[in-house]
XYZ file of C-alpha atoms in Angstrom:
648
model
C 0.000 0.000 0.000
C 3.048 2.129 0.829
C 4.335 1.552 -2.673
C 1.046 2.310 -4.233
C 0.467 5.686 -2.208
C 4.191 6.725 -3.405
C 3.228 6.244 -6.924
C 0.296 8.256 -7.216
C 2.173 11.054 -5.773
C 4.102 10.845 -8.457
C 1.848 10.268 -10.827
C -0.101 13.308 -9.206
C 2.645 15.451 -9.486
C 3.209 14.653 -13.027
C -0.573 14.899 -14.347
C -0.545 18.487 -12.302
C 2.552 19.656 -14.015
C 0.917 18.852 -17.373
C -2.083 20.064 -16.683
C -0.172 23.407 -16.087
C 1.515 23.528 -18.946
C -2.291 23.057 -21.505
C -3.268 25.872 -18.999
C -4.911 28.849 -21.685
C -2.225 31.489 -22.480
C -3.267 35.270 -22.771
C -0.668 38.162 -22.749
C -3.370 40.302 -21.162
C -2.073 38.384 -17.828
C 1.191 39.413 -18.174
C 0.303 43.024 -19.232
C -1.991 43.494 -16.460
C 1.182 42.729 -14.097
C 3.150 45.413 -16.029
C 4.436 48.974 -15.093
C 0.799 50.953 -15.611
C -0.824 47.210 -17.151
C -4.393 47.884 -15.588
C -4.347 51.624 -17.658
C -3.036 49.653 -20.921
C -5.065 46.663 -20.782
C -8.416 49.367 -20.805
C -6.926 51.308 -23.288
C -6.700 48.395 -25.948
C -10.132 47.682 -24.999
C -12.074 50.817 -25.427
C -12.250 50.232 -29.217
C -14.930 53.148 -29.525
C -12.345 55.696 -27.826
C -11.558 58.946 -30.410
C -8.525 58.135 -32.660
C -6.330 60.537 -31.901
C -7.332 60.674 -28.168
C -6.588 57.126 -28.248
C -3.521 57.922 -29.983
C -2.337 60.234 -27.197
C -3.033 58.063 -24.204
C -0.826 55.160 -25.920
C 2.322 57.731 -25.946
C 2.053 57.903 -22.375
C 1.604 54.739 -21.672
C 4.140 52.727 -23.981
C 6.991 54.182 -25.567
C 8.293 53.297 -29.117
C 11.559 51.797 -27.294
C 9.613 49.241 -24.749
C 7.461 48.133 -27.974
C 11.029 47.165 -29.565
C 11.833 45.126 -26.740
C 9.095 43.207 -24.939
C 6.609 41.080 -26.547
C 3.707 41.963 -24.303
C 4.214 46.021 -24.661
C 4.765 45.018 -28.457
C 1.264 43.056 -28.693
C -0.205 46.772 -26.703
C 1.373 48.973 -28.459
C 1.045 48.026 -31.918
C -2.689 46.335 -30.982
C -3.503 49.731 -30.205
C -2.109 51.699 -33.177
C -4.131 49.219 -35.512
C -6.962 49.944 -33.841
C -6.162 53.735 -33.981
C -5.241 53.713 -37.791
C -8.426 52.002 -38.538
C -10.622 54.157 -36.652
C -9.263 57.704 -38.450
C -9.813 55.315 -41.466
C -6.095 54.732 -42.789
C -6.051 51.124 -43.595
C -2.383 51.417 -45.024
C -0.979 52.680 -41.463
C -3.001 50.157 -39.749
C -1.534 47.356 -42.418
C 2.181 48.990 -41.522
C 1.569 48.821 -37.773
C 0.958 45.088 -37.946
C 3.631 44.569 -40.052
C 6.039 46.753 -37.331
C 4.435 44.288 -34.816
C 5.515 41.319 -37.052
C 9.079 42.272 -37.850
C 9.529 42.685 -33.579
C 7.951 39.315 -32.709
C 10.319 37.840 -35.359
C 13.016 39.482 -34.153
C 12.256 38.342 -30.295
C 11.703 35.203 -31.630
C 8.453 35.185 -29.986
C 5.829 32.121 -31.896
C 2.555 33.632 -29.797
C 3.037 36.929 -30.940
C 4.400 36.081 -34.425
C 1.102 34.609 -34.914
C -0.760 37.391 -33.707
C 0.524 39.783 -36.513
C 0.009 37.005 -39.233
C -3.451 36.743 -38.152
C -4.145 40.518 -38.447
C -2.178 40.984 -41.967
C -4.619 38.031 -43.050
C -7.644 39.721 -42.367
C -5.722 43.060 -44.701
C -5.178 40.382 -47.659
C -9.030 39.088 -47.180
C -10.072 42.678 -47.406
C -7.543 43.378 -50.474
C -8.451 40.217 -52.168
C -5.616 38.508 -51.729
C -6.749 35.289 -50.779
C -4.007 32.644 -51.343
C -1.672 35.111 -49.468
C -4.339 35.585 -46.843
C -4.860 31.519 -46.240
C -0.671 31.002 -46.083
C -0.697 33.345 -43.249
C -3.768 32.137 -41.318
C -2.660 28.727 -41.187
C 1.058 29.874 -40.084
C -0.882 31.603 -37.169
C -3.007 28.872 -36.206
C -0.617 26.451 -35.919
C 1.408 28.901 -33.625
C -1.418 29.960 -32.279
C -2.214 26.163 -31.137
C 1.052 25.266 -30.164
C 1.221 28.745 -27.679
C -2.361 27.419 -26.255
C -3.044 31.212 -26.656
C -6.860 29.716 -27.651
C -8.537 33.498 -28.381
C -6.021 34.023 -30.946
C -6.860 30.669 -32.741
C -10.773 31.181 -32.715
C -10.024 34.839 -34.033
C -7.639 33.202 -36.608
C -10.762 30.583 -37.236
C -13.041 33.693 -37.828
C -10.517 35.046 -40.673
C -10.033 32.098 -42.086
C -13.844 31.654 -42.834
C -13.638 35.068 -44.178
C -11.010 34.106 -46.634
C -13.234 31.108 -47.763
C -16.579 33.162 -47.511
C -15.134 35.925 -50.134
C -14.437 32.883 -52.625
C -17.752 31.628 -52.319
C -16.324 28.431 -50.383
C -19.451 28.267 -48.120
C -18.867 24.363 -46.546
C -15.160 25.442 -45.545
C -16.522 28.830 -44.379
C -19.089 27.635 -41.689
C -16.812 24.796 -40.800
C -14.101 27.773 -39.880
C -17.124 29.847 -38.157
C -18.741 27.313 -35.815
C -14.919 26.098 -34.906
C -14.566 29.662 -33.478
C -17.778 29.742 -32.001
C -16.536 26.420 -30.087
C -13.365 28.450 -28.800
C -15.466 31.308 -28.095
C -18.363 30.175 -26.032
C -15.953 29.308 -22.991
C -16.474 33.275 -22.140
C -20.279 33.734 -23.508
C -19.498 37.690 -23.069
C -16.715 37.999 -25.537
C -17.619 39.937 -28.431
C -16.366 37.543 -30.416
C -19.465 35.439 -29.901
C -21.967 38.015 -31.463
C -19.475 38.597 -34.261
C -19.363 34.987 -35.735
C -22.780 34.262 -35.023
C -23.555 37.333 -37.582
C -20.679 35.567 -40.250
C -23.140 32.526 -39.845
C -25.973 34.455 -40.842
C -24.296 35.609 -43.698
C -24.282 32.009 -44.791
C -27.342 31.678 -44.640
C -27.527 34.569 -46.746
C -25.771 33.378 -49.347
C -27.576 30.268 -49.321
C -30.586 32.721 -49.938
C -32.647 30.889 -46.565
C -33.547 34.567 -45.107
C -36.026 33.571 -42.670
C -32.669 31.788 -40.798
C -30.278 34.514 -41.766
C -32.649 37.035 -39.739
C -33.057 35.082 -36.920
C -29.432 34.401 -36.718
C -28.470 38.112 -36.757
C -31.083 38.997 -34.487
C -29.451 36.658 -31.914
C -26.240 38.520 -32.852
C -28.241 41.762 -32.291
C -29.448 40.174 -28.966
C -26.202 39.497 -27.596
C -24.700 43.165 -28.600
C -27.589 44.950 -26.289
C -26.807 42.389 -23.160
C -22.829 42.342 -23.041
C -22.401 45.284 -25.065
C -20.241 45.889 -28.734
C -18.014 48.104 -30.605
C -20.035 50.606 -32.966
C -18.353 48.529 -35.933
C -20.226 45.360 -34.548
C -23.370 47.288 -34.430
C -23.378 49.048 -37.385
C -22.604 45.435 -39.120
C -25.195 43.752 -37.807
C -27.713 46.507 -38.312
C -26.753 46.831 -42.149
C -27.238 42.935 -42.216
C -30.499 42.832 -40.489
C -31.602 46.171 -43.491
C -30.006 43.768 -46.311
C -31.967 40.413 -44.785
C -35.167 41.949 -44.772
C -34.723 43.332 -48.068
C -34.486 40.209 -49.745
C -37.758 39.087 -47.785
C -39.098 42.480 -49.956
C -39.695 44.538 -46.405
C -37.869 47.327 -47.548
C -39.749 49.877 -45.675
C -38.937 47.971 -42.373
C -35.421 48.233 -43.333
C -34.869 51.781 -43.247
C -34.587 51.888 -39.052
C -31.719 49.332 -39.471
C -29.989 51.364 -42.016
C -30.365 54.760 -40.388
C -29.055 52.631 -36.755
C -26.101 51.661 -39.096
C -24.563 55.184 -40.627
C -25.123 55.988 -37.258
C -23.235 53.371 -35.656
C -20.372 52.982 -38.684
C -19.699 57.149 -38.244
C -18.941 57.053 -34.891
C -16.123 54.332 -36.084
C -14.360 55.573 -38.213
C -13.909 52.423 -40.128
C -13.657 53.250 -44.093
C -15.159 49.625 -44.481
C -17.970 49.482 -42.651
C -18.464 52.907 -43.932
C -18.489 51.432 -47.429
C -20.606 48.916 -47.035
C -23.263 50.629 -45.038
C -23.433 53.263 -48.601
C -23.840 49.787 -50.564
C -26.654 49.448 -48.685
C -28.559 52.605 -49.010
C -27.937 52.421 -52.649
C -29.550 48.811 -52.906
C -32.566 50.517 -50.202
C -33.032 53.522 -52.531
C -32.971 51.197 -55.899
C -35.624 49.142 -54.741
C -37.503 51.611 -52.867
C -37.563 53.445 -56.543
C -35.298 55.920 -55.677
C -33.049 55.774 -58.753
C -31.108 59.174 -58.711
C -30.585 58.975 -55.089
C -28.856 55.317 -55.276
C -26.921 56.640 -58.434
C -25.731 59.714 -56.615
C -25.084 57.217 -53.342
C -23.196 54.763 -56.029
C -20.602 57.908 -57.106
C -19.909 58.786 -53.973
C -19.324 54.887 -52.986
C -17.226 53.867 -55.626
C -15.450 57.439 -55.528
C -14.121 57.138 -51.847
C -13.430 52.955 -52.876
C -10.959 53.427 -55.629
C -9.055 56.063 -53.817
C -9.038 53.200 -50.688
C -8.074 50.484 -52.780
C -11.210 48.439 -51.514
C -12.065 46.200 -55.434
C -14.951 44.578 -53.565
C -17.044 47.885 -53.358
C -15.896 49.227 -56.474
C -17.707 46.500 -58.009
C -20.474 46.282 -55.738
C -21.130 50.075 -55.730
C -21.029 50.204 -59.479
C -23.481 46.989 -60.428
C -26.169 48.206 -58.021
C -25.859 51.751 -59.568
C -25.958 50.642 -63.098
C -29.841 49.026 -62.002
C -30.799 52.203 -60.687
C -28.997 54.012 -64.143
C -30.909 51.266 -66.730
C -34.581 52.338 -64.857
C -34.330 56.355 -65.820
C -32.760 55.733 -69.105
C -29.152 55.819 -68.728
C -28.213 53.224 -70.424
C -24.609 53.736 -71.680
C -23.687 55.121 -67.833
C -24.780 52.080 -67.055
C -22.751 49.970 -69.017
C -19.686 51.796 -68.559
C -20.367 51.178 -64.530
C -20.849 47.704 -65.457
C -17.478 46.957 -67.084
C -16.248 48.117 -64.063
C -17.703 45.842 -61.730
C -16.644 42.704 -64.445
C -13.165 43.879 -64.527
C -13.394 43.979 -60.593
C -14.837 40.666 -59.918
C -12.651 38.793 -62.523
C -9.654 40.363 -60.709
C -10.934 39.496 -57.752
C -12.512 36.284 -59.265
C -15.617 36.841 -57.211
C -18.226 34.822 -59.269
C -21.603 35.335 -57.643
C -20.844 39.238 -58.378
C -20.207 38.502 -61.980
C -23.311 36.537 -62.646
C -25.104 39.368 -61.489
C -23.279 41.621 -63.314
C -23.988 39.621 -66.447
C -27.816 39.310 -65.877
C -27.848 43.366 -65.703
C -25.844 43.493 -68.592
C -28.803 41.604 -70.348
C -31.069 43.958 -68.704
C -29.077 47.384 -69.939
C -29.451 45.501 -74.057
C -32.549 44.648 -73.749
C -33.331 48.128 -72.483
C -31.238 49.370 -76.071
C -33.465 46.555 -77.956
C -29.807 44.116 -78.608
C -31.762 41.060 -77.755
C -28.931 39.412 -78.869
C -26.190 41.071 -76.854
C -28.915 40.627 -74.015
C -28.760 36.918 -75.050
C -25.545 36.029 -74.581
C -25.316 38.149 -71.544
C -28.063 35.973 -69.679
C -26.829 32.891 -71.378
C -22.850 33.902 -69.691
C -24.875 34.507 -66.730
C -26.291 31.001 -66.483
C -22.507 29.474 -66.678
C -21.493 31.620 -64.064
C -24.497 30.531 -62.121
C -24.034 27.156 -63.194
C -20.277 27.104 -61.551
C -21.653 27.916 -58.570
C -24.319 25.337 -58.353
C -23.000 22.547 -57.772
C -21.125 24.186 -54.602
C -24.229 25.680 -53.340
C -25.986 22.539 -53.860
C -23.797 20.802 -51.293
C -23.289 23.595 -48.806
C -27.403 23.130 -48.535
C -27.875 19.423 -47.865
C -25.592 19.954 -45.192
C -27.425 20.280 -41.697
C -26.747 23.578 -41.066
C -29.673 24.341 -38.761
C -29.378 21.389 -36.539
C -24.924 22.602 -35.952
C -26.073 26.050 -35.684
C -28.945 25.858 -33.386
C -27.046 22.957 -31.351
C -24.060 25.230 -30.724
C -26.121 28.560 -29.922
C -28.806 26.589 -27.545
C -25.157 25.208 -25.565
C -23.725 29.301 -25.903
C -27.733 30.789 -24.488
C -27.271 28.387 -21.610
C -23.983 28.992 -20.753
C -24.750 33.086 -20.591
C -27.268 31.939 -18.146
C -25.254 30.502 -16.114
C -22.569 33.029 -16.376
C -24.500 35.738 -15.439
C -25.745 33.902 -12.043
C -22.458 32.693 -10.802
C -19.601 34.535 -12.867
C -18.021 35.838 -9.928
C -18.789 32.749 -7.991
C -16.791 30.712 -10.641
C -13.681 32.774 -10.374
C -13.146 32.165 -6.873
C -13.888 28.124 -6.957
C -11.467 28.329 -9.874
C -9.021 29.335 -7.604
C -9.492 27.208 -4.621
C -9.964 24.754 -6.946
C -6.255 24.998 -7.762
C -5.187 24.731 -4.743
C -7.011 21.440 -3.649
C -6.540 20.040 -6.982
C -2.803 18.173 -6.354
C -4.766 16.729 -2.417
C -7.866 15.892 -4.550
C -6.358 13.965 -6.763
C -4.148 11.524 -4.360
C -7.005 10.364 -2.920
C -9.100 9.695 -6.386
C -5.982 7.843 -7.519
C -5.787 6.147 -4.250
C -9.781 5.074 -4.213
C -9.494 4.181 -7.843
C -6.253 1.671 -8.209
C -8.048 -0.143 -4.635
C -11.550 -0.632 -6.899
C -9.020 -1.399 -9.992
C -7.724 -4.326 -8.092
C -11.175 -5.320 -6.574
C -13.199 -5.076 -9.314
C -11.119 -5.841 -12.082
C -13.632 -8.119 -13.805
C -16.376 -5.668 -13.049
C -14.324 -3.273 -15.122
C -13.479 -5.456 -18.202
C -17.510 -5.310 -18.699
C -17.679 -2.057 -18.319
C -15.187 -1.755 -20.917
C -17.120 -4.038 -23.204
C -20.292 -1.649 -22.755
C -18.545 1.268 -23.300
C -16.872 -0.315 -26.703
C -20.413 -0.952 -27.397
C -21.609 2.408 -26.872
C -18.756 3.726 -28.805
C -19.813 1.606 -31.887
C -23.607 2.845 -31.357
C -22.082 6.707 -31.813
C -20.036 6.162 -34.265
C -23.110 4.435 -36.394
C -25.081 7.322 -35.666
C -22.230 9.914 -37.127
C -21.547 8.009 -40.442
C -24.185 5.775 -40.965
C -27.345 7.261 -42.715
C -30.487 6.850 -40.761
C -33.203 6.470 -43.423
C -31.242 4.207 -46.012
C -28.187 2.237 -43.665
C -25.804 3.316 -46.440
C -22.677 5.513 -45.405
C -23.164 9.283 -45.176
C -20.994 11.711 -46.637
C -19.099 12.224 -42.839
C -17.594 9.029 -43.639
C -16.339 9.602 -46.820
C -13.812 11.900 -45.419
C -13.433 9.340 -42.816
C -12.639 6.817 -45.538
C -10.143 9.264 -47.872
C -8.095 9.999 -44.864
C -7.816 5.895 -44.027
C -6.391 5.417 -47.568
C -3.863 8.480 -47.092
C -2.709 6.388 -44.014
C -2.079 3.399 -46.049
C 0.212 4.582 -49.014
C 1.267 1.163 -50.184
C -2.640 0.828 -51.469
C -2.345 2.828 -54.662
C -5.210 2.148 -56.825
C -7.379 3.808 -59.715
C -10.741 5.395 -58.228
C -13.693 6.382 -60.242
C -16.204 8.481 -58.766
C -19.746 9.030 -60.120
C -23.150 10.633 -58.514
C -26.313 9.177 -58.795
C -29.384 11.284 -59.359
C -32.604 9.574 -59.021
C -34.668 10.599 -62.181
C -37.941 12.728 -61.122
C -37.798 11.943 -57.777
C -39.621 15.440 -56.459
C -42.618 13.583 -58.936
C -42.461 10.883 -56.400
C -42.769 12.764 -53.991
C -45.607 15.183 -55.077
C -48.029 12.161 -56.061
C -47.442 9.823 -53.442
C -46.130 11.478 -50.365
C -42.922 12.049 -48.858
C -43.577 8.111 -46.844
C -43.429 6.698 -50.443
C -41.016 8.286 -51.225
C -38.044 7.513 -48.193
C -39.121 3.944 -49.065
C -38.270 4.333 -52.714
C -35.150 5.641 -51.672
C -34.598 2.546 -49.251
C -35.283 0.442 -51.593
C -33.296 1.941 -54.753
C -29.907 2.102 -51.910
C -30.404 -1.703 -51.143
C -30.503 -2.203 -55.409
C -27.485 -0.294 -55.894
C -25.997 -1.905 -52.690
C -26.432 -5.190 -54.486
C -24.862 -4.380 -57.574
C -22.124 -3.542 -56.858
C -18.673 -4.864 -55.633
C -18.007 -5.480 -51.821
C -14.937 -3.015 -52.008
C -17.012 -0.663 -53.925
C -18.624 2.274 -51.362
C -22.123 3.649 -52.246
C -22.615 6.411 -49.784
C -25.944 8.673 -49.834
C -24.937 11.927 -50.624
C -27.993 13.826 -49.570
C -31.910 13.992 -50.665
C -32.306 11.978 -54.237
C -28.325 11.774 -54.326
C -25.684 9.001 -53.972
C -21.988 8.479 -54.617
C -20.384 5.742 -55.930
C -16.404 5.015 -55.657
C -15.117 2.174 -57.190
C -11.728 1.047 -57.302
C -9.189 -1.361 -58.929
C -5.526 -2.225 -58.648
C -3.123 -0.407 -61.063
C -2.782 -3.833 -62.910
C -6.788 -4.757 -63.419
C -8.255 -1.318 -63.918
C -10.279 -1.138 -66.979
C -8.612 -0.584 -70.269
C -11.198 1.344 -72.252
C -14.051 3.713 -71.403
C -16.497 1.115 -72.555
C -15.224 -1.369 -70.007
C -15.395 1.617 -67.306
C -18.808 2.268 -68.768
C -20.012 -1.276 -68.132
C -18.783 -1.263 -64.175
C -21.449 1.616 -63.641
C -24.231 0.445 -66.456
C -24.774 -2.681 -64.620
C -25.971 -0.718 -61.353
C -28.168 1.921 -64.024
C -29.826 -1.361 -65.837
C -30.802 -3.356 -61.744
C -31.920 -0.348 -61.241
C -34.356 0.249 -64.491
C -35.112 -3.858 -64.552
C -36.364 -4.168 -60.680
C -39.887 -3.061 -59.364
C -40.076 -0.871 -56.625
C -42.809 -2.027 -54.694
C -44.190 -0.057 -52.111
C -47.631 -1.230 -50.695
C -50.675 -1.163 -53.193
C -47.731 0.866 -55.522
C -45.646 -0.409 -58.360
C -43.435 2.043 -59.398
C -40.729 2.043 -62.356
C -37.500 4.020 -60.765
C -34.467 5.067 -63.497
C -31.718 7.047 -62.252
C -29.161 9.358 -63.973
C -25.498 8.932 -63.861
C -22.308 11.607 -63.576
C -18.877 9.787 -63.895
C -15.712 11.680 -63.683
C -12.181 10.746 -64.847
C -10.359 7.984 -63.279
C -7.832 8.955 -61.000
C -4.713 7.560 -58.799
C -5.729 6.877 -54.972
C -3.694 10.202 -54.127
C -4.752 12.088 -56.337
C -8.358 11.506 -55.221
C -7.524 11.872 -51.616
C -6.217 15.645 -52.071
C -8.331 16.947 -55.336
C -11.771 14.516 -54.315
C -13.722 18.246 -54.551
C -12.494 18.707 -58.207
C -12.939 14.410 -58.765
C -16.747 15.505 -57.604
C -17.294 18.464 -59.566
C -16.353 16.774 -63.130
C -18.475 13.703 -61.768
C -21.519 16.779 -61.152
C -20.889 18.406 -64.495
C -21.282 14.859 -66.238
C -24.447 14.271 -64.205
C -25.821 17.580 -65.292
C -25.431 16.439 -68.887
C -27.143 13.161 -68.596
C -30.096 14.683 -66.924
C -29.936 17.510 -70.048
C -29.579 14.690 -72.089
C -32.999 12.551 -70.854
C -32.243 11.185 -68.266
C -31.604 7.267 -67.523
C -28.280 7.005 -68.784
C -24.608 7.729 -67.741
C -21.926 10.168 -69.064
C -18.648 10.058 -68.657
C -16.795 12.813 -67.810
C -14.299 14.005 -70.718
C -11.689 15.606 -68.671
């Protein structure tokens, strides 16, 4: 007993000592403890102070000389003049303060603080449009970030990385990004970071055009600005969004409160951005409120005060909503010229949902002139751009983006609940928590190697169970509920095994299934009918296929296929391909589906894309999936009930 009570002292002792070092890292600890910390630490926090106020307190507080060598006064000082530079709205200064910032941290050789600049000049390439830069500096500071357990800098780095995604119309890795943050950031449900990314995730929604979610979700973002408070940037963003959300639902005259709130809010900031994109919104309110020569006045002055920023975005933005306004009184050539602008834009900044709608006015502004056929080929250039983005859209929407969000926000109102009762409370168990901790857990390890030794058999069943219950959960994550086939979780799951086995280089070809007319299905017999067809078309395909072969349902009326073959076996031709996927299009067209009193005749449609190696499917399965979409598309254009194979 003597020996065993010795060893969990140690083993105390060590589990403490680790426990230490995983222990959250902020440098507003540090700087607290520093000469005049308390006035510092307030000072980077009153983000609504008066630039050059702000500007003048910082002088007095840090000098140039203690910035150059300490990485705590450098994370103060040049926090500070960011915030400073951005609030008298000079981007370039603010841009050249985090670089300042950068060059000191490298030159301390400090990783936490290294990553702090990286993740600020990201968010400057996200709002310049330099995205590749953008993502090779957010993942250098996340990784730092991680490593430095400094866990507010990774959720913020999280937020810009979904940013960086968002602007390229990446949707699926831009909500995975945002509701990582919103993990990291629910710990403290009063941080302002909290109302921030739950307004990104409305913007989602947004773009996924579901605007009875989007409001809701920026009204909780709203919601948590009036309890804990915000910056005027954060409330003249979610304002504009809550004027551009109820737009879109065609309550324009409800909007105008939120806009006026906005300007009101963005002034006070000084922020050129939000500045900018509050005027994009009174130019869209006074287009469709009829307006016209107020939003093309509001358009000038918007793309005027842009180009001489450097902000693209708004230079295209502020121009294509103009040229609608211009096209309604007549104007068209103005409103062509302003439209070349926002295509040169866009392309530059290869934003494609602006350019398809800058092609569908361009029809408008020819059709206005009477070129139907200029107006043509403008709607039919529309459509591709349109069509690009389908595909994308498509699967950022079967995803179940309700059930994550309104999971994670229930968790974040019941932990502000609880926060507000026993904040204070919390604090000082935390520390007496600390200090019992080491006496605490002696005696746990104590009780629990006695029941290890007395209960060891009881122990290897509870093992068993929990096995058991581990299998249960990890049916539920990857195996889908209606059908029993694997869900698209697991095909990640399944990628990232054959990564881990290198030696198993084989060809993979990927198609999607599309059951023909399904929403008919649907409409005449109920949705009942129709979950059984899709039962019983998954245990058809399931059937005809190989057992290495993995059929996973996709989402709705969709499936995907992989097949695979060794180097040496893998078909020759594109007819012998052809045949490996006919033979699961003709069980399908040759069996009955028999549901009750109903016989029903089921055909599907068939997208294959070009073989490829194991690795090369593994890193590039999003483009593998898009060729395999594009081919589906043109077998559904073509009749249906019948496979295409991808060309390239």
């Amino acid at each position: 007993m003597q020996k065993i009570i010795v060893f969990c002292i140690f083993f105390g002792s060590f589990i403490c000592s680790f426990s230490a070092g995983s222990v959250e890292f902020s440098p507003f600890n540090t700087i607290e403890k520093l000469e005049k910390g308390q006035q510092i630490v307030t000072l980077i926090k009153q983000t609504d102070l008066d630039g050059e106020l702000k500007r003048q307190k910082l002088q007095l507080l840090i000098s140039p000389e203690q910035a150059n060598q300490s990485a705590y006064y450098a994370f103060a000082y040049y926090r500070a003049l960011h915030d400073i530079e951005l609030s008298i709205a000079d981007p370039v200064a603010a841009e050249l303060a985090v670089s300042e910032m950068l060059s000191v941290a490298e030159n301390l050789k400090v990783d936490w603080l290294i990553a702090e600049a990286k993740m600020w000049l990201a968010t400057f390439a996200a709002k310049q449009s330099r995205f590749d830069d953008g993502l090779a500096l957010i993942n250098e500071a996340i990784s730092l970030s991680k490593q430095a357990n400094f866990h507010h800098l990774t959720g913020r780095a999280y937020n810009t990385k979904a940013a960086l995604y968002f602007f390229q119309d990446q949707y699926y890795s831009a909500l995975e990004y945002y509701l990582s943050a919103l993990d990291i950031f629910m710990a403290k449900p009063e941080d302002s970071y909290v109302s921030k990314v739950l307004s990104n995730i409305s913007i989602i929604y947004v773009d996924l055009e579901d605007w009875g979610k989007a409001l809701e979700a920026n009204n909780k973002a709203l919601e948590h600005v009036e309890k804990f408070g915000g910056s005027y940037g954060q409330k003249a963003a979610f304002n504009n969004n809550a004027a551009f959300i109820l737009g879109k639902l065609q309550r324009w005259r409800e909007s105008k409160p939120y806009l006026i709130a906005s300007r009101k809010s963005a002034d006070f900031t000084g922020d050129l951005r939000v500045k900018l994109n509050v005027q994009s919104s009174w130019i869209q309110y006074y287009f469709s409120t009829g307006e016209y020569q107020l939003a093309i006045e509001e358009g000038q002055k918007c793309v005027a005060t842009a180009l001489a920023r450097q902000y693209p975005l708004f230079v295209g933005d502020c121009n294509r909503i103009s040229a609608k306004a211009m096209i309604k009184i007549g104007k068209i050539n103005e409103a062509l010229q302003s439209l070349a602008d926002s295509e040169s834009v866009y392309k530059q900044i290869e934003k494609r949902s602006g350019l398809a709608d800058t092609f569908n006015t361009y029809a408008l502004a020819y059709e206005a002139k009477g070129d139907y056929k200029a107006a043509l080929n403008y709607q039919r250039r529309a459509y591709e751009e349109d069509k690009i983005l389908l595909f994308d859209r498509r699967a950022k929407m079967t995803l179940d983006l309700s059930q994550s969000y309104q999971e994670k926000y229930r968790k974040q109102e019941l932990a502000v609940l609880k926060a507000e009762n026993d904040l204070q409370d919390s604090r000082l168990a935390e520390q007496q928590l600390r200090e019992k901790f080491l006496l605490f857990f002696i005696f746990v390890a104590v009780v629990s190697i006695f029941l290890l030794i007395k209960k060891r058999f009881g122990l290897e069943n509870d093992n068993k169970s929990l096995q058991s219950s581990n299998l249960e959960l990890y049916k539920q994550s990857h195996i889908d509920v209606l059908t029993g086939l694997y869900n698209r979780r697991y095909f990640s799951d399944f990628l990232e095994l054959q990564r881990q086995q290198p030696q198993n280089q084989n060809m993979m070809s990927l198609a999607i299934i599309d059951i023909d007319h399904f929403k008919s299905v649907n409409d005449c017999y109920g949705h009942d009918i129709g979950d059984e067809v899709l039962i019983q078309v998954a245990n058809v395909i399931n059937k005809s296929i190989r057992k290495h072969d993995l059929i996973i349902r996709w989402g709705g009326e969709e499936f995907v296929l992989l097949m695979s073959w060794p180097n040496h076996s893998f078909p020759q031709t594109a007819i012998a391909l052809f045949e490996h996927f006919e033979r699961v299009r003709q069980a399908i067209e040759n069996t009955d589906i028999v549901v009750g009193e109903h016989k029903l005749k089921i055909t599907i449609s068939m997208g294959v894309a070009k073989p490829v190696e194991t690795l090369a499917m593994i890193e590039l399965w999003h483009q593998v999936l898009d060729g395999a979409d594009k081919a589906l598309y043109q077998a559904k254009a073509a009749g249906r009930n019948r496979i295409v194979l991808a060309n390239g």
